[in-house]
mmCIF file of C-alpha atoms and ligand atoms in Angstrom:
data_model
loop_
_atom_site.group_PDB
_atom_site.id
_atom_site.type_symbol
_atom_site.label_atom_id
_atom_site.label_comp_id
_atom_site.label_asym_id
_atom_site.label_seq_id
_atom_site.Cartn_x
_atom_site.Cartn_y
_atom_site.Cartn_z
ATOM 1 C CA MET A 295 -22.731 12.664 -42.283
ATOM 2 C CA LYS A 296 -19.604 13.084 -39.894
ATOM 3 C CA VAL A 297 -16.367 13.889 -42.032
ATOM 4 C CA ILE A 298 -14.693 10.952 -39.948
ATOM 5 C CA ASP A 299 -17.646 8.379 -41.133
ATOM 6 C CA HIS A 300 -16.829 9.783 -44.863
ATOM 7 C CA LEU A 301 -13.577 8.712 -44.063
ATOM 8 C CA ASN A 302 -14.092 5.311 -42.480
ATOM 9 C CA SER A 303 -17.307 4.055 -44.816
ATOM 10 C CA ALA A 304 -14.908 5.471 -48.206
ATOM 11 C CA LYS A 305 -14.126 2.719 -50.969
ATOM 12 C CA GLY A 306 -11.861 5.237 -52.139
ATOM 13 C CA PRO A 307 -9.830 8.435 -51.809
ATOM 14 C CA VAL A 308 -11.957 10.783 -50.382
ATOM 15 C CA ILE A 309 -12.238 14.414 -52.043
ATOM 16 C CA SER A 310 -12.799 17.567 -49.995
ATOM 17 C CA LEU A 311 -12.732 21.246 -51.080
ATOM 18 C CA GLU A 312 -12.285 24.626 -49.147
ATOM 19 C CA VAL A 313 -13.876 27.586 -50.095
ATOM 20 C CA LEU A 314 -14.186 31.291 -48.927
ATOM 21 C CA PRO A 315 -17.333 33.129 -48.174
ATOM 22 C CA PRO A 316 -17.709 35.831 -50.903
ATOM 23 C CA ALA A 317 -16.294 39.488 -49.895
ATOM 24 C CA LYS A 318 -19.356 41.089 -48.715
ATOM 25 C CA GLY A 319 -21.373 42.721 -51.220
ATOM 26 C CA LYS A 320 -20.573 39.984 -53.895
ATOM 27 C CA SER A 321 -23.161 36.715 -54.425
ATOM 28 C CA ILE A 322 -22.962 33.632 -53.030
ATOM 29 C CA ASP A 323 -23.733 32.308 -56.510
ATOM 30 C CA SER A 324 -19.857 32.174 -57.216
ATOM 31 C CA ILE A 325 -19.662 29.402 -54.462
ATOM 32 C CA PHE A 326 -22.604 27.836 -56.357
ATOM 33 C CA SER A 327 -20.994 28.000 -59.552
ATOM 34 C CA LEU A 328 -17.400 26.620 -58.205
ATOM 35 C CA LEU A 329 -19.004 23.954 -56.621
ATOM 36 C CA ASP A 330 -21.266 23.161 -59.657
ATOM 37 C CA SER A 331 -18.364 22.294 -61.372
ATOM 38 C CA PHE A 332 -16.682 20.196 -59.020
ATOM 39 C CA MET A 333 -20.142 17.924 -58.508
ATOM 40 C CA GLU A 334 -18.721 15.240 -61.338
ATOM 41 C CA PHE A 335 -16.001 14.258 -58.578
ATOM 42 C CA ASN A 336 -18.560 13.822 -56.048
ATOM 43 C CA PRO A 337 -16.488 15.460 -52.928
ATOM 44 C CA ALA A 338 -17.771 14.207 -49.514
ATOM 45 C CA TYR A 339 -17.551 17.706 -48.112
ATOM 46 C CA ILE A 340 -16.983 21.153 -48.536
ATOM 47 C CA ASN A 341 -15.044 23.253 -45.727
ATOM 48 C CA VAL A 342 -16.120 27.102 -45.685
ATOM 49 C CA THR A 343 -13.868 29.204 -43.879
ATOM 50 C CA TYR A 344 -14.191 31.625 -41.200
ATOM 51 C CA HIS A 345 -12.947 35.516 -41.139
ATOM 52 C CA ARG A 346 -12.910 37.337 -38.383
ATOM 53 C CA ALA A 347 -13.763 41.324 -38.294
ATOM 54 C CA GLU A 348 -11.053 43.587 -38.980
ATOM 55 C CA GLN A 349 -10.459 46.725 -37.589
ATOM 56 C CA MET A 350 -9.795 49.820 -40.235
ATOM 57 C CA PHE A 351 -9.753 53.149 -40.207
ATOM 58 C CA LYS A 352 -12.597 55.042 -42.306
ATOM 59 C CA LYS A 353 -12.148 58.727 -43.468
ATOM 60 C CA ARG A 354 -15.225 61.065 -42.304
ATOM 61 C CA SER A 355 -16.117 63.633 -44.608
ATOM 62 C CA ASP A 356 -14.271 66.168 -42.516
ATOM 63 C CA GLY A 357 -11.174 64.593 -43.047
ATOM 64 C CA THR A 358 -10.475 62.927 -39.799
ATOM 65 C CA PHE A 359 -10.550 59.200 -39.317
ATOM 66 C CA GLU A 360 -12.834 56.748 -37.243
ATOM 67 C CA GLN A 361 -12.348 53.465 -36.161
ATOM 68 C CA VAL A 362 -14.390 50.833 -37.494
ATOM 69 C CA GLU A 363 -14.623 47.245 -37.340
ATOM 70 C CA ILE A 364 -15.396 45.250 -40.822
ATOM 71 C CA ARG A 365 -16.314 42.115 -41.656
ATOM 72 C CA LYS A 366 -15.345 41.325 -45.339
ATOM 73 C CA ARG A 367 -16.205 38.238 -45.411
ATOM 74 C CA PRO A 368 -19.411 37.244 -43.450
ATOM 75 C CA GLY A 369 -21.830 34.144 -44.024
ATOM 76 C CA THR A 370 -19.865 31.314 -42.892
ATOM 77 C CA VAL A 371 -22.609 29.446 -41.185
ATOM 78 C CA ALA A 372 -25.458 30.385 -43.840
ATOM 79 C CA ILE A 373 -23.118 29.235 -46.963
ATOM 80 C CA CYS A 374 -22.681 26.009 -44.762
ATOM 81 C CA ALA A 375 -26.527 25.470 -44.786
ATOM 82 C CA ALA A 376 -26.984 26.615 -48.589
ATOM 83 C CA ILE A 377 -24.450 24.630 -49.518
ATOM 84 C CA MET A 378 -25.882 21.410 -47.660
ATOM 85 C CA ASN A 379 -29.684 22.287 -48.818
ATOM 86 C CA LYS A 380 -28.643 23.131 -52.795
ATOM 87 C CA PHE A 381 -26.250 20.479 -52.963
ATOM 88 C CA GLY A 382 -26.892 17.682 -50.403
ATOM 89 C CA ILE A 383 -23.212 17.332 -49.233
ATOM 90 C CA ASP A 384 -21.838 17.703 -45.678
ATOM 91 C CA ALA A 385 -20.268 21.315 -44.875
ATOM 92 C CA VAL A 386 -17.694 21.809 -42.076
ATOM 93 C CA PRO A 387 -17.865 25.053 -40.927
ATOM 94 C CA HIS A 388 -14.417 26.905 -39.482
ATOM 95 C CA LEU A 389 -14.946 27.937 -35.977
ATOM 96 C CA ILE A 390 -12.063 30.315 -35.405
ATOM 97 C CA CYS A 391 -11.426 31.446 -31.204
ATOM 98 C CA GLY A 392 -10.296 35.274 -32.476
ATOM 99 C CA GLY A 393 -12.769 37.692 -31.742
ATOM 100 C CA PHE A 394 -15.179 35.352 -30.287
ATOM 101 C CA THR A 395 -16.354 35.117 -26.424
ATOM 102 C CA LYS A 396 -17.279 32.000 -25.235
ATOM 103 C CA ASP A 397 -20.763 32.799 -24.980
ATOM 104 C CA GLU A 398 -20.693 33.577 -28.728
ATOM 105 C CA THR A 399 -18.924 30.421 -29.298
ATOM 106 C CA GLU A 400 -21.840 28.368 -27.505
ATOM 107 C CA ASN A 401 -24.634 30.808 -29.865
ATOM 108 C CA ALA A 402 -22.654 29.553 -32.678
ATOM 109 C CA LEU A 403 -22.833 25.752 -31.656
ATOM 110 C CA ILE A 404 -26.376 26.112 -30.840
ATOM 111 C CA ASP A 405 -27.199 27.450 -34.398
ATOM 112 C CA LEU A 406 -25.086 24.521 -36.308
ATOM 113 C CA HIS A 407 -26.311 22.221 -34.295
ATOM 114 C CA PHE A 408 -30.371 23.300 -34.883
ATOM 115 C CA LEU A 409 -29.311 23.341 -38.847
ATOM 116 C CA GLY A 410 -28.146 20.217 -39.193
ATOM 117 C CA VAL A 411 -24.557 20.642 -39.395
ATOM 118 C CA LYS A 412 -22.495 17.684 -38.360
ATOM 119 C CA ASN A 413 -19.005 19.081 -38.669
ATOM 120 C CA ILE A 414 -16.524 22.009 -37.156
ATOM 121 C CA LEU A 415 -13.098 22.663 -37.780
ATOM 122 C CA ALA A 416 -11.887 24.259 -34.970
ATOM 123 C CA LEU A 417 -9.190 26.724 -34.936
ATOM 124 C CA ARG A 418 -7.447 29.272 -33.183
ATOM 125 C CA GLY A 419 -7.328 32.106 -36.223
ATOM 126 C CA ASP A 420 -4.582 34.049 -37.373
ATOM 127 C CA PRO A 421 -3.996 37.599 -35.314
ATOM 128 C CA ALA A 422 -5.878 40.206 -36.427
ATOM 129 C CA VAL A 423 -4.506 42.190 -39.153
ATOM 130 C CA ASN A 424 -3.356 45.141 -36.797
ATOM 131 C CA GLU A 425 -1.985 42.592 -34.165
ATOM 132 C CA LYS A 426 1.696 41.185 -34.405
ATOM 133 C CA PHE A 427 0.603 38.541 -32.414
ATOM 134 C CA PHE A 428 -2.739 36.677 -31.557
ATOM 135 C CA ILE A 429 -4.563 38.156 -29.024
ATOM 136 C CA PRO A 430 -7.619 36.177 -27.456
ATOM 137 C CA ASN A 431 -11.037 38.387 -26.592
ATOM 138 C CA LYS A 432 -10.863 38.917 -23.031
ATOM 139 C CA LEU A 433 -13.895 36.390 -22.583
ATOM 140 C CA GLY A 434 -12.791 33.994 -25.504
ATOM 141 C CA HIS A 435 -10.101 31.251 -25.856
ATOM 142 C CA ARG A 436 -6.740 31.631 -26.635
ATOM 143 C CA TYR A 437 -6.017 28.320 -28.090
ATOM 144 C CA ALA A 438 -7.900 25.683 -30.395
ATOM 145 C CA VAL A 439 -7.955 22.855 -27.744
ATOM 146 C CA GLU A 440 -10.102 25.010 -25.790
ATOM 147 C CA LEU A 441 -12.396 25.363 -28.348
ATOM 148 C CA VAL A 442 -12.793 21.677 -29.079
ATOM 149 C CA LYS A 443 -13.220 21.171 -25.346
ATOM 150 C CA GLN A 444 -15.949 23.674 -25.371
ATOM 151 C CA ILE A 445 -17.537 21.847 -28.584
ATOM 152 C CA GLN A 446 -16.758 18.456 -26.939
ATOM 153 C CA ASP A 447 -18.622 19.854 -23.248
ATOM 154 C CA LEU A 448 -21.270 20.235 -25.775
ATOM 155 C CA ASN A 449 -21.391 17.252 -27.459
ATOM 156 C CA GLN A 450 -22.312 16.273 -24.051
ATOM 157 C CA GLY A 451 -24.651 18.159 -22.931
ATOM 158 C CA ILE A 452 -22.758 20.590 -20.880
ATOM 159 C CA TYR A 453 -23.326 24.482 -21.611
ATOM 160 C CA LEU A 454 -21.889 27.487 -20.427
ATOM 161 C CA GLU A 455 -24.512 28.010 -17.955
ATOM 162 C CA GLU A 456 -23.987 25.652 -15.022
ATOM 163 C CA ASP A 457 -28.233 25.547 -14.475
ATOM 164 C CA ILE A 458 -29.262 24.170 -17.426
ATOM 165 C CA ILE A 459 -29.618 20.609 -16.561
ATOM 166 C CA ASP A 460 -30.553 18.013 -19.383
ATOM 167 C CA GLY A 461 -29.102 20.060 -22.167
ATOM 168 C CA VAL A 462 -29.805 18.680 -25.637
ATOM 169 C CA LYS A 463 -26.328 17.067 -26.520
ATOM 170 C CA SER A 464 -24.930 18.302 -30.162
ATOM 171 C CA ASP A 465 -23.267 15.712 -32.117
ATOM 172 C CA PHE A 466 -20.306 17.659 -33.821
ATOM 173 C CA CYS A 467 -17.361 15.505 -35.307
ATOM 174 C CA ILE A 468 -14.115 17.946 -34.826
ATOM 175 C CA GLY A 469 -11.177 18.205 -37.000
ATOM 176 C CA VAL A 470 -7.997 20.442 -36.031
ATOM 177 C CA ALA A 471 -5.517 21.822 -38.044
ATOM 178 C CA GLY A 472 -1.944 20.206 -38.157
ATOM 179 C CA TYR A 473 1.522 21.655 -39.726
ATOM 180 C CA PRO A 474 3.597 19.538 -41.744
ATOM 181 C CA GLU A 475 6.385 22.072 -41.823
ATOM 182 C CA LYS A 476 4.778 23.303 -37.817
ATOM 183 C CA HIS A 477 3.186 26.241 -36.911
ATOM 184 C CA ALA A 478 4.838 29.592 -37.395
ATOM 185 C CA GLU A 479 4.526 30.195 -33.651
ATOM 186 C CA SER A 480 6.038 27.046 -32.634
ATOM 187 C CA PRO A 481 9.298 27.140 -31.236
ATOM 188 C CA ASN A 482 10.272 23.141 -32.443
ATOM 189 C CA ARG A 483 7.989 20.513 -34.404
ATOM 190 C CA ASP A 484 8.045 18.317 -31.090
ATOM 191 C CA VAL A 485 6.533 21.267 -28.861
ATOM 192 C CA ASP A 486 4.253 21.977 -31.704
ATOM 193 C CA LEU A 487 2.967 17.943 -31.938
ATOM 194 C CA PHE A 488 2.589 18.119 -28.346
ATOM 195 C CA TYR A 489 0.153 20.418 -28.503
ATOM 196 C CA LEU A 490 -1.459 18.955 -31.335
ATOM 197 C CA LYS A 491 -2.060 15.594 -29.602
ATOM 198 C CA GLN A 492 -3.856 17.834 -26.856
ATOM 199 C CA LYS A 493 -6.069 18.719 -29.475
ATOM 200 C CA VAL A 494 -6.725 14.831 -30.429
ATOM 201 C CA SER A 495 -6.530 13.754 -26.517
ATOM 202 C CA GLN A 496 -9.686 16.779 -25.689
ATOM 203 C CA GLY A 497 -11.782 14.900 -28.806
ATOM 204 C CA ALA A 498 -10.464 16.186 -32.427
ATOM 205 C CA GLN A 499 -11.166 13.237 -34.578
ATOM 206 C CA TYR A 500 -9.279 14.084 -37.753
ATOM 207 C CA ILE A 501 -6.491 16.720 -38.442
ATOM 208 C CA THR A 502 -6.495 18.749 -41.959
ATOM 209 C CA THR A 503 -2.861 19.764 -42.450
ATOM 210 C CA GLN A 504 -1.995 22.909 -43.745
ATOM 211 C CA MET A 505 -0.557 23.031 -47.447
ATOM 212 C CA PHE A 506 2.636 21.636 -48.100
ATOM 213 C CA PHE A 507 4.429 21.067 -51.729
ATOM 214 C CA ASP A 508 6.888 18.240 -51.039
ATOM 215 C CA ASN A 509 4.996 15.099 -49.845
ATOM 216 C CA LYS A 510 7.833 14.162 -47.968
ATOM 217 C CA SER A 511 7.262 16.613 -45.032
ATOM 218 C CA TYR A 512 3.679 14.969 -45.139
ATOM 219 C CA TYR A 513 4.976 11.586 -44.321
ATOM 220 C CA ARG A 514 7.407 12.632 -41.813
ATOM 221 C CA PHE A 515 4.367 14.554 -39.916
ATOM 222 C CA LYS A 516 2.660 11.369 -40.266
ATOM 223 C CA LYS A 517 5.430 9.210 -39.206
ATOM 224 C CA ASP A 518 6.014 11.830 -36.548
ATOM 225 C CA CYS A 519 2.419 12.026 -35.516
ATOM 226 C CA THR A 520 1.995 8.196 -35.070
ATOM 227 C CA GLU A 521 5.315 8.032 -32.656
ATOM 228 C CA ALA A 522 3.516 10.878 -30.630
ATOM 229 C CA GLY A 523 0.668 8.614 -30.277
ATOM 230 C CA ILE A 524 -1.579 10.806 -32.365
ATOM 231 C CA ASP A 525 -4.048 8.312 -34.293
ATOM 232 C CA VAL A 526 -6.648 10.139 -36.066
ATOM 233 C CA PRO A 527 -6.417 10.478 -39.869
ATOM 234 C CA ILE A 528 -4.246 13.136 -41.342
ATOM 235 C CA ILE A 529 -5.770 14.623 -44.116
ATOM 236 C CA PRO A 530 -3.261 16.414 -46.999
ATOM 237 C CA GLY A 531 -4.587 20.107 -47.696
ATOM 238 C CA LEU A 532 -3.398 20.549 -51.118
ATOM 239 C CA LYS A 533 -2.856 24.095 -53.637
ATOM 240 C CA PRO A 534 -1.696 24.678 -56.387
ATOM 241 C CA ILE A 535 1.152 27.292 -57.346
ATOM 242 C CA THR A 536 0.758 29.136 -60.522
ATOM 243 C CA ASN A 537 2.228 32.085 -60.790
ATOM 244 C CA HIS A 538 6.017 33.928 -59.491
ATOM 245 C CA LYS A 539 4.127 36.353 -56.672
ATOM 246 C CA GLN A 540 3.198 33.115 -54.839
ATOM 247 C CA LEU A 541 6.892 31.900 -54.546
ATOM 248 C CA SER A 542 7.336 34.582 -51.951
ATOM 249 C CA THR A 543 3.918 34.826 -50.189
ATOM 250 C CA ILE A 544 2.774 31.470 -49.754
ATOM 251 C CA PRO A 545 6.214 30.854 -47.431
ATOM 252 C CA SER A 546 5.433 34.440 -46.129
ATOM 253 C CA ILE A 547 2.212 33.474 -45.258
ATOM 254 C CA PHE A 548 1.989 30.115 -44.176
ATOM 255 C CA ASN A 549 5.076 29.036 -42.856
ATOM 256 C CA VAL A 550 5.824 26.599 -45.323
ATOM 257 C CA ASP A 551 8.560 25.998 -48.001
ATOM 258 C CA ILE A 552 8.715 25.405 -51.611
ATOM 259 C CA PRO A 553 11.153 22.962 -53.107
ATOM 260 C CA VAL A 554 13.522 23.736 -55.052
ATOM 261 C CA GLU A 555 12.902 22.246 -57.897
ATOM 262 C CA LEU A 556 9.274 23.493 -58.236
ATOM 263 C CA THR A 557 10.829 27.375 -57.612
ATOM 264 C CA LYS A 558 13.599 26.730 -60.759
ATOM 265 C CA GLU A 559 10.850 25.361 -63.165
ATOM 266 C CA MET A 560 8.715 28.268 -62.003
ATOM 267 C CA LEU A 561 11.267 30.729 -62.453
ATOM 268 C CA LYS A 562 12.789 29.716 -65.597
ATOM 269 C CA ALA A 563 8.992 30.039 -67.373
ATOM 270 C CA THR A 564 7.781 33.591 -68.053
ATOM 271 C CA LYS A 565 4.133 32.558 -69.861
ATOM 272 C CA ALA A 566 0.986 32.586 -67.948
ATOM 273 C CA GLU A 567 -0.124 29.223 -69.038
ATOM 274 C CA THR A 568 3.165 28.115 -69.020
ATOM 275 C CA LEU A 569 3.405 28.305 -65.206
ATOM 276 C CA GLU A 570 0.023 27.266 -64.680
ATOM 277 C CA GLN A 571 1.170 24.127 -66.622
ATOM 278 C CA ILE A 572 4.111 23.570 -64.102
ATOM 279 C CA GLY A 573 1.675 24.142 -61.061
ATOM 280 C CA THR A 574 -0.776 21.475 -62.121
ATOM 281 C CA GLU A 575 1.681 18.993 -63.259
ATOM 282 C CA TRP A 576 3.256 19.642 -59.847
ATOM 283 C CA LEU A 577 -0.177 18.890 -58.075
ATOM 284 C CA LEU A 578 -1.127 15.616 -59.871
ATOM 285 C CA GLU A 579 2.258 14.047 -59.503
ATOM 286 C CA GLN A 580 1.778 15.460 -55.613
ATOM 287 C CA CYS A 581 -1.689 13.518 -55.897
ATOM 288 C CA ARG A 582 -0.649 10.314 -57.505
ATOM 289 C CA ASP A 583 2.034 10.113 -55.075
ATOM 290 C CA LEU A 584 -0.294 10.784 -52.162
ATOM 291 C CA LEU A 585 -2.532 8.378 -53.093
ATOM 292 C CA LYS A 586 -0.157 5.352 -53.877
ATOM 293 C CA ASN A 587 1.170 5.965 -50.684
ATOM 294 C CA GLY A 588 -1.838 5.629 -49.199
ATOM 295 C CA ALA A 589 -3.116 9.433 -48.090
ATOM 296 C CA PRO A 590 -6.851 8.616 -46.828
ATOM 297 C CA ALA A 591 -8.515 11.728 -48.510
ATOM 298 C CA LEU A 592 -7.232 14.994 -50.541
ATOM 299 C CA HIS A 593 -8.510 18.061 -49.388
ATOM 300 C CA PHE A 594 -7.873 21.371 -51.903
ATOM 301 C CA TYR A 595 -7.762 24.758 -50.987
ATOM 302 C CA THR A 596 -9.951 26.227 -54.232
ATOM 303 C CA LEU A 597 -8.477 29.829 -53.430
ATOM 304 C CA GLY A 598 -6.991 31.272 -56.744
ATOM 305 C CA LYS A 599 -7.035 29.031 -59.873
ATOM 306 C CA PRO A 600 -10.022 25.923 -59.347
ATOM 307 C CA GLN A 601 -9.622 24.982 -62.422
ATOM 308 C CA VAL A 602 -6.227 24.112 -62.439
ATOM 309 C CA ILE A 603 -7.320 21.491 -59.200
ATOM 310 C CA HIS A 604 -10.279 20.634 -61.807
ATOM 311 C CA ARG A 605 -7.881 19.693 -64.255
ATOM 312 C CA VAL A 606 -6.084 17.767 -61.513
ATOM 313 C CA LEU A 607 -8.745 16.186 -60.608
ATOM 314 C CA LYS A 608 -9.889 15.235 -63.978
ATOM 315 C CA GLN A 609 -6.731 13.457 -64.613
ATOM 316 C CA LEU A 610 -6.691 11.331 -61.640
ATOM 317 C CA PHE A 611 -10.103 9.910 -61.629
HETATM 318 C C1 FAD B 207 -6.743 23.186 -42.302
HETATM 319 C C2 FAD B 207 -6.734 24.753 -42.192
HETATM 320 C C3 FAD B 207 -7.737 25.569 -42.005
HETATM 321 C C4 FAD B 207 -8.015 27.448 -41.483
HETATM 322 N N1 FAD B 207 -8.837 27.761 -42.254
HETATM 323 C C5 FAD B 207 -8.831 28.748 -40.849
HETATM 324 C C6 FAD B 207 -10.186 29.997 -41.236
HETATM 325 O O1 FAD B 207 -11.185 29.609 -41.477
HETATM 326 N N2 FAD B 207 -9.872 31.061 -40.781
HETATM 327 C C7 FAD B 207 -8.643 31.832 -40.437
HETATM 328 O O2 FAD B 207 -8.669 32.547 -39.586
HETATM 329 N N3 FAD B 207 -7.924 30.981 -39.839
HETATM 330 C C8 FAD B 207 -7.881 29.681 -40.598
HETATM 331 N N4 FAD B 207 -6.329 28.745 -40.480
HETATM 332 C C9 FAD B 207 -5.525 29.256 -40.375
HETATM 333 C C10 FAD B 207 -5.115 28.901 -38.268
HETATM 334 O O3 FAD B 207 -6.225 29.614 -37.735
HETATM 335 C C11 FAD B 207 -3.945 29.473 -37.897
HETATM 336 O O4 FAD B 207 -2.543 28.462 -38.615
HETATM 337 C C12 FAD B 207 -3.639 29.945 -36.742
HETATM 338 O O5 FAD B 207 -2.566 30.639 -36.515
HETATM 339 C C13 FAD B 207 -3.665 28.650 -35.618
HETATM 340 O O6 FAD B 207 -4.582 27.836 -35.457
HETATM 341 P P1 FAD B 207 -4.555 26.581 -34.951
HETATM 342 O O7 FAD B 207 -5.887 26.082 -34.847
HETATM 343 O O8 FAD B 207 -3.646 25.185 -35.690
HETATM 344 O O9 FAD B 207 -3.968 27.023 -33.242
HETATM 345 P P2 FAD B 207 -3.604 26.302 -32.128
HETATM 346 O O10 FAD B 207 -4.082 24.655 -32.228
HETATM 347 O O11 FAD B 207 -4.192 26.961 -31.168
HETATM 348 O O12 FAD B 207 -2.081 26.375 -32.387
HETATM 349 C C14 FAD B 207 -1.654 28.295 -32.010
HETATM 350 C C15 FAD B 207 -0.025 27.973 -31.955
HETATM 351 O O13 FAD B 207 0.111 27.932 -30.376
HETATM 352 C C16 FAD B 207 0.736 26.719 -29.815
HETATM 353 N N5 FAD B 207 -0.079 25.900 -28.590
HETATM 354 C C17 FAD B 207 -1.553 25.093 -28.864
HETATM 355 N N6 FAD B 207 -1.862 24.877 -27.852
HETATM 356 C C18 FAD B 207 -1.033 25.877 -26.803
HETATM 357 C C19 FAD B 207 -1.013 26.081 -25.588
HETATM 358 N N7 FAD B 207 -2.132 24.988 -24.969
HETATM 359 N N8 FAD B 207 -0.396 26.501 -25.013
HETATM 360 C C20 FAD B 207 1.215 27.116 -25.652
HETATM 361 N N9 FAD B 207 1.046 26.675 -26.947
HETATM 362 C C21 FAD B 207 0.032 26.263 -27.881
HETATM 363 C C22 FAD B 207 0.791 25.869 -31.381
HETATM 364 O O14 FAD B 207 1.890 25.221 -31.201
HETATM 365 C C23 FAD B 207 0.444 26.638 -32.220
HETATM 366 O O15 FAD B 207 2.134 27.092 -32.118
HETATM 367 C C24 FAD B 207 -6.595 27.414 -41.108
HETATM 368 C C25 FAD B 207 -5.516 26.703 -40.840
HETATM 369 C C26 FAD B 207 -5.592 25.391 -41.615
HETATM 370 C C27 FAD B 207 -4.059 24.263 -41.854
#
């Protein structure tokens, strides 16, 4: 089923989770056991992130270095198929522009279509680890909006090879990312909204937000989207904070603010259990408030402390 159909037909809040492929060399069982523990909450769909290859230097036996390309977390497409197979729930692969030629994107879309995957979260991807700014593949896309268009084209049976006539049409529901506190590279929120609107005009059917820790950011974003004519569902992305280190890593990685009240409380605490308790309470209150104010769904980033999310869901439902 498509995410948009889940949202449109839901009788209550739609719950979804994001998982990362295991690091290369690790078993998929970690994802299976994580998802097993969440099945009691009937998640409607599971997002699986995509991780591009990284250029690294590997030391040779003679002491010199060679540059190698390593994908630390491969397997997004296969994990989606495995999740659909094992749990009978929908999977949403993330597809990025970074590192992909348009041809490779088309091939990935064909694989996903043949596997019966109905959903894609279309993203640009972050700059590669050794790059300061995002550099698109010479034969690929620069912005997520172009990826959205390519997926929409395939939904119309339009392939890159112009001589494919009557091509099979895919049927993907396309989601895109939105940033309540603005994307890090955007000069201001208005410009960011302008480009977000383009992604929706090209065919994105819903938006999943970057994490935020103050619901006011989400409400303001929703209001601004409505005023800008963006009328698709906006799914709040949520993550618990459970340790001191995250107070600086999360803002620097994701370009989001952490509210003063939460920061103060966390800094007062020293014990790991107390910090986890504060993070649990904060997330629980965020969820309660979002549901009270009509959020259509709750999407959880599970990396880190999935047990905190589990505890929150247990208290919510
Ligand atoms: C829910 C969610 C899931 C994510 N999952 C992954 C993942 O699995 N793998 C991964 O690598 N990353 C992931 N990311 C991170 C994401 O790839 C980065 O935030 C990336 O920097 C931007 O991606 P985007 O799709 O929002 O890009 P875009 O929509 O292309 O926007 C990127 C920047 O360019 C600007 N812009 C957009 N279009 C144009 C245009 N036409 N002209 C000029 N400027 C423009 C925007 O305002 C923005 O500042 C995720 C992010 C979110 C919120």
